[in-house]
PDB file of C-alpha atoms in Angstrom:
ATOM      1  CA  PHE A  95     -12.495  -7.987 -13.243  1.00  0.00           C
ATOM      2  CA  ILE A  96      -9.514  -6.732 -11.452  1.00  0.00           C
ATOM      3  CA  THR A  97      -7.184  -7.136 -14.597  1.00  0.00           C
ATOM      4  CA  VAL A  98      -9.666  -5.077 -16.653  1.00  0.00           C
ATOM      5  CA  ALA A  99      -9.601  -2.416 -14.041  1.00  0.00           C
ATOM      6  CA  PHE A 100      -5.835  -2.643 -13.946  1.00  0.00           C
ATOM      7  CA  SER A 101      -5.608  -2.342 -17.623  1.00  0.00           C
ATOM      8  CA  ILE A 102      -7.946   0.680 -17.903  1.00  0.00           C
ATOM      9  CA  VAL A 103      -6.026   2.600 -15.157  1.00  0.00           C
ATOM     10  CA  LEU A 104      -2.713   1.907 -16.846  1.00  0.00           C
ATOM     11  CA  LEU A 105      -3.830   2.865 -20.220  1.00  0.00           C
ATOM     12  CA  GLY A 106      -5.533   6.128 -18.522  1.00  0.00           C
ATOM     13  CA  LEU A 107      -2.154   6.917 -16.890  1.00  0.00           C
ATOM     14  CA  ALA A 108       0.362   5.866 -19.463  1.00  0.00           C
ATOM     15  CA  TYR A 109      -0.559   8.153 -22.223  1.00  0.00           C
ATOM     16  CA  PRO A 110      -0.686  11.403 -20.209  1.00  0.00           C
ATOM     17  CA  LEU A 111       2.645  10.465 -18.159  1.00  0.00           C
ATOM     18  CA  PHE A 112       4.361   9.567 -21.334  1.00  0.00           C
ATOM     19  CA  ALA A 113       3.413  12.799 -23.046  1.00  0.00           C
ATOM     20  CA  ILE A 114       4.942  14.567 -20.002  1.00  0.00           C
ATOM     21  CA  GLY A 115       8.645  13.167 -20.907  1.00  0.00           C
ATOM     22  CA  ARG A 116      10.641  15.096 -23.306  1.00  0.00           C
ATOM     23  CA  ASP A 117      13.033  12.263 -24.345  1.00  0.00           C
ATOM     24  CA  GLY A 118      13.267   8.608 -24.309  1.00  0.00           C
ATOM     25  CA  GLY A 119      14.645   7.843 -20.811  1.00  0.00           C
ATOM     26  CA  VAL A 120      12.107  10.023 -19.006  1.00  0.00           C
ATOM     27  CA  GLN A 121       9.331   8.535 -21.120  1.00  0.00           C
ATOM     28  CA  VAL A 122      10.353   4.947 -20.173  1.00  0.00           C
ATOM     29  CA  ALA A 123      10.486   6.031 -16.584  1.00  0.00           C
ATOM     30  CA  MET A 124       6.805   7.547 -16.788  1.00  0.00           C
ATOM     31  CA  LEU A 125       5.653   4.389 -18.203  1.00  0.00           C
ATOM     32  CA  ALA A 126       7.173   2.458 -15.275  1.00  0.00           C
ATOM     33  CA  LEU A 127       5.331   4.850 -13.024  1.00  0.00           C
ATOM     34  CA  ALA A 128       2.125   4.447 -14.746  1.00  0.00           C
ATOM     35  CA  TYR A 129       2.544   0.545 -14.329  1.00  0.00           C
ATOM     36  CA  SER A 130       3.118   0.908 -10.752  1.00  0.00           C
ATOM     37  CA  LEU A 131       0.612   3.075  -9.843  1.00  0.00           C
ATOM     38  CA  SER A 132      -1.951   0.582 -11.824  1.00  0.00           C
ATOM     39  CA  TYR A 133      -0.654  -2.193  -9.695  1.00  0.00           C
ATOM     40  CA  TRP A 134      -1.290  -0.089  -6.565  1.00  0.00           C
ATOM     41  CA  PHE A 135      -4.800   0.604  -7.885  1.00  0.00           C
ATOM     42  CA  GLY A 136      -5.303  -3.143  -8.574  1.00  0.00           C
ATOM     43  CA  LEU A 137      -3.964  -4.035  -4.913  1.00  0.00           C
ATOM     44  CA  ILE A 138      -6.698  -1.762  -3.507  1.00  0.00           C
ATOM     45  CA  VAL A 139      -9.346  -3.054  -5.464  1.00  0.00           C
ATOM     46  CA  ALA A 140      -8.426  -6.480  -4.636  1.00  0.00           C
ATOM     47  CA  TRP A 141      -7.997  -5.954  -1.061  1.00  0.00           C
ATOM     48  CA  ILE A 142     -11.487  -4.384  -0.799  1.00  0.00           C
ATOM     49  CA  LEU A 143     -13.091  -7.411  -2.573  1.00  0.00           C
ATOM     50  CA  LEU A 144     -11.069  -9.841  -0.496  1.00  0.00           C
ATOM     51  CA  VAL A 145     -12.232  -7.964   2.782  1.00  0.00           C
ATOM     52  CA  ARG A 146     -15.803  -8.420   1.627  1.00  0.00           C
ATOM     53  CA  ARG A 147     -15.342 -12.080   1.060  1.00  0.00           C
ATOM     54  CA  LEU A 148     -13.115 -13.027   3.761  1.00  0.00           C
ATOM     55  CA  GLY A 149     -14.143 -10.682   6.527  1.00  0.00           C
ATOM     56  CA  THR A 150     -10.619  -9.589   7.478  1.00  0.00           C
ATOM     57  CA  LEU A 151      -7.033  -9.310   6.263  1.00  0.00           C
ATOM     58  CA  GLU A 152      -5.842  -7.936   9.407  1.00  0.00           C
ATOM     59  CA  SER A 153      -5.552  -4.648   7.581  1.00  0.00           C
ATOM     60  CA  GLY A 154      -3.826  -2.446  10.107  1.00  0.00           C
ATOM     61  CA  ARG A 155      -1.106  -5.015  10.528  1.00  0.00           C
ATOM     62  CA  THR A 156      -0.541  -5.590   6.825  1.00  0.00           C
ATOM     63  CA  ALA A 157      -0.675  -1.669   6.167  1.00  0.00           C
ATOM     64  CA  TRP A 158       2.018  -1.216   8.896  1.00  0.00           C
ATOM     65  CA  ALA A 159       4.290  -3.989   7.287  1.00  0.00           C
ATOM     66  CA  VAL A 160       3.743  -2.489   4.072  1.00  0.00           C
ATOM     67  CA  ALA A 161       4.639   0.972   4.971  1.00  0.00           C
ATOM     68  CA  ARG A 162       7.804  -0.363   6.521  1.00  0.00           C
ATOM     69  CA  LEU A 163       8.579  -2.249   3.297  1.00  0.00           C
ATOM     70  CA  VAL A 164       8.092   0.774   1.232  1.00  0.00           C
ATOM     71  CA  PHE A 165      10.360   2.825   3.667  1.00  0.00           C
ATOM     72  CA  ALA A 166      12.992   0.276   3.292  1.00  0.00           C
ATOM     73  CA  GLY A 167      12.660   0.440  -0.360  1.00  0.00           C
ATOM     74  CA  ILE A 168      12.882   4.077  -0.457  1.00  0.00           C
ATOM     75  CA  LEU A 169      16.145   3.936   1.610  1.00  0.00           C
ATOM     76  CA  ALA A 170      17.673   1.347  -0.642  1.00  0.00           C
ATOM     77  CA  GLY A 171      16.661   3.153  -3.703  1.00  0.00           C
ATOM     78  CA  LEU A 172      18.407   6.330  -2.136  1.00  0.00           C
ATOM     79  CA  VAL A 173      21.656   4.377  -1.450  1.00  0.00           C
ATOM     80  CA  MET A 174      21.606   2.913  -4.888  1.00  0.00           C
ATOM     81  CA  VAL A 175      21.099   6.422  -6.477  1.00  0.00           C
ATOM     82  CA  ALA A 176      23.944   7.775  -4.536  1.00  0.00           C
ATOM     83  CA  LEU A 177      26.327   4.793  -5.492  1.00  0.00           C
ATOM     84  CA  THR A 178      25.338   5.163  -9.219  1.00  0.00           C
ATOM     85  CA  LEU A 179      25.952   8.918  -9.016  1.00  0.00           C
ATOM     86  CA  TRP A 180      29.489   8.239  -7.545  1.00  0.00           C
ATOM     87  CA  VAL A 181      30.269   5.648 -10.154  1.00  0.00           C
ATOM     88  CA  LEU A 182      29.353   7.817 -12.904  1.00  0.00           C
ATOM     89  CA  SER A 183      31.110  10.730 -11.475  1.00  0.00           C
ATOM     90  CA  ASN A 184      34.349   8.569 -11.691  1.00  0.00           C
ATOM     91  CA  GLN A 185      33.827   7.941 -15.400  1.00  0.00           C
ATOM     92  CA  PRO A 186      35.606  10.079 -17.821  1.00  0.00           C
ATOM     93  CA  THR A 187      33.295  12.173 -19.804  1.00  0.00           C
ATOM     94  CA  GLY A 188      33.160  11.947 -23.603  1.00  0.00           C
ATOM     95  CA  GLU A 189      35.036   8.712 -23.484  1.00  0.00           C
ATOM     96  CA  THR A 190      33.923   6.190 -26.249  1.00  0.00           C
ATOM     97  CA  LEU A 191      31.915   3.225 -24.881  1.00  0.00           C
ATOM     98  CA  THR A 192      35.026   0.835 -24.870  1.00  0.00           C
ATOM     99  CA  TRP A 193      34.843  -2.790 -23.650  1.00  0.00           C
ATOM    100  CA  GLN A 194      36.591  -1.563 -20.419  1.00  0.00           C
ATOM    101  CA  VAL A 195      34.077   1.135 -19.877  1.00  0.00           C
ATOM    102  CA  ARG A 196      31.278  -1.519 -20.448  1.00  0.00           C
ATOM    103  CA  ILE A 197      32.666  -4.220 -18.129  1.00  0.00           C
ATOM    104  CA  THR A 198      33.175  -1.265 -15.623  1.00  0.00           C
ATOM    105  CA  LEU A 199      29.575  -0.289 -15.639  1.00  0.00           C
ATOM    106  CA  LEU A 200      28.387  -3.881 -15.840  1.00  0.00           C
ATOM    107  CA  GLY A 201      30.349  -4.219 -12.472  1.00  0.00           C
ATOM    108  CA  SER A 202      28.632  -1.240 -11.069  1.00  0.00           C
ATOM    109  CA  VAL A 203      25.346  -2.524 -11.886  1.00  0.00           C
ATOM    110  CA  LEU A 204      26.087  -5.685 -10.208  1.00  0.00           C
ATOM    111  CA  LEU A 205      27.357  -4.041  -7.128  1.00  0.00           C
ATOM    112  CA  ASN A 206      24.388  -1.690  -7.113  1.00  0.00           C
ATOM    113  CA  SER A 207      22.244  -4.640  -7.065  1.00  0.00           C
ATOM    114  CA  VAL A 208      23.913  -6.405  -4.304  1.00  0.00           C
ATOM    115  CA  VAL A 209      24.176  -3.240  -2.258  1.00  0.00           C
ATOM    116  CA  GLY A 210      20.463  -2.400  -2.924  1.00  0.00           C
ATOM    117  CA  VAL A 211      19.270  -5.692  -1.905  1.00  0.00           C
ATOM    118  CA  ALA A 212      21.357  -5.781   1.204  1.00  0.00           C
ATOM    119  CA  VAL A 213      20.324  -2.340   2.224  1.00  0.00           C
ATOM    120  CA  PHE A 214      16.602  -3.288   1.824  1.00  0.00           C
ATOM    121  CA  VAL A 215      16.814  -6.468   3.710  1.00  0.00           C
ATOM    122  CA  LEU A 216      18.808  -4.964   6.573  1.00  0.00           C
ATOM    123  CA  ALA A 217      16.494  -2.105   6.752  1.00  0.00           C
ATOM    124  CA  ALA A 218      13.279  -4.299   6.949  1.00  0.00           C
ATOM    125  CA  TRP A 219      14.952  -6.445   9.266  1.00  0.00           C
ATOM    126  CA  ALA A 220      15.947  -3.794  11.686  1.00  0.00           C
ATOM    127  CA  MET A 221      12.251  -2.514  11.375  1.00  0.00           C
ATOM    128  CA  ARG A 222      11.299  -5.921  12.538  1.00  0.00           C
ATOM    129  CA  VAL A 223       9.145  -6.812   9.559  1.00  0.00           C
ATOM    130  CA  ARG A 224       8.250 -10.385  10.324  1.00  0.00           C
ATOM    131  CA  GLU A 225       7.978 -11.594   6.847  1.00  0.00           C
ATOM    132  CA  VAL A 226      11.782 -10.600   6.045  1.00  0.00           C
ATOM    133  CA  ALA A 227      12.857 -12.336   9.337  1.00  0.00           C
ATOM    134  CA  ASP A 228      10.749 -15.492   8.221  1.00  0.00           C
ATOM    135  CA  VAL A 229      12.594 -15.597   4.633  1.00  0.00           C
ATOM    136  CA  LEU A 230      16.124 -15.075   6.344  1.00  0.00           C
ATOM    137  CA  SER A 231      15.292 -17.892   8.459  1.00  0.00           C
ATOM    138  CA  LEU A 232      14.130 -19.983   5.717  1.00  0.00           C
ATOM    139  CA  VAL A 233      17.284 -19.322   3.781  1.00  0.00           C
ATOM    140  CA  ARG A 234      19.499 -19.991   6.696  1.00  0.00           C
ATOM    141  CA  ARG A 235      17.911 -23.332   7.358  1.00  0.00           C
ATOM    142  CA  GLY A 236      18.454 -24.177   3.776  1.00  0.00           C
ATOM    143  CA  SER A 237      21.897 -23.201   3.663  1.00  0.00           C
ATOM    144  CA  GLN A 238      22.409 -25.406   6.753  1.00  0.00           C
ATOM    145  CA  ARG A 239      21.082 -28.445   4.759  1.00  0.00           C
ATOM    146  CA  VAL A 240      23.272 -27.866   2.020  1.00  0.00           C
ATOM    147  CA  THR A 241      26.204 -27.533   4.012  1.00  0.00           C
ATOM    148  CA  ARG A 242      25.341 -30.757   5.791  1.00  0.00           C
ATOM    149  CA  ARG A 243      24.661 -32.806   2.850  1.00  0.00           C
ATOM    150  CA  GLY A 244      27.963 -31.503   1.290  1.00  0.00           C
ATOM    151  CA  GLY A 245      29.905 -32.619   4.348  1.00  0.00           C
ATOM    152  CA  GLN A 246      28.361 -36.254   4.168  1.00  0.00           C
ATOM    153  CA  GLY A 247      29.066 -36.869   0.464  1.00  0.00           C
TER     154      GLY A 247
END
């Protein structure tokens, strides 16, 4: 049921949003927006059904955690956009796409990804999102196990 509702909303949003875009890049972004909005719709439907079946999902606490995660995501996105604009502003205009330019752009994508994840994790951790602290603790314990095994072998 939820999948069917998701698909109907996706189709209902994808066509008009796609038509708004004038070129390929904007149209692709509009499809991504339609997909994201459809998932939010699916989340709301699933939430309502689960609350009816289970009685509670600690909605207030969960909504507060999601709000902090969304804020961390927006912050990370803004940092990534600023970094991308800075990298692109330092690229010569009108240059052909040589291997050197491609490697530079690939490096900037990798750097952007690492910076974006770091900003997201640090922002969520600073806002005391418990789940992020749990994941960081799990990673820390896992890396300690690997380090101990490496020293014994």
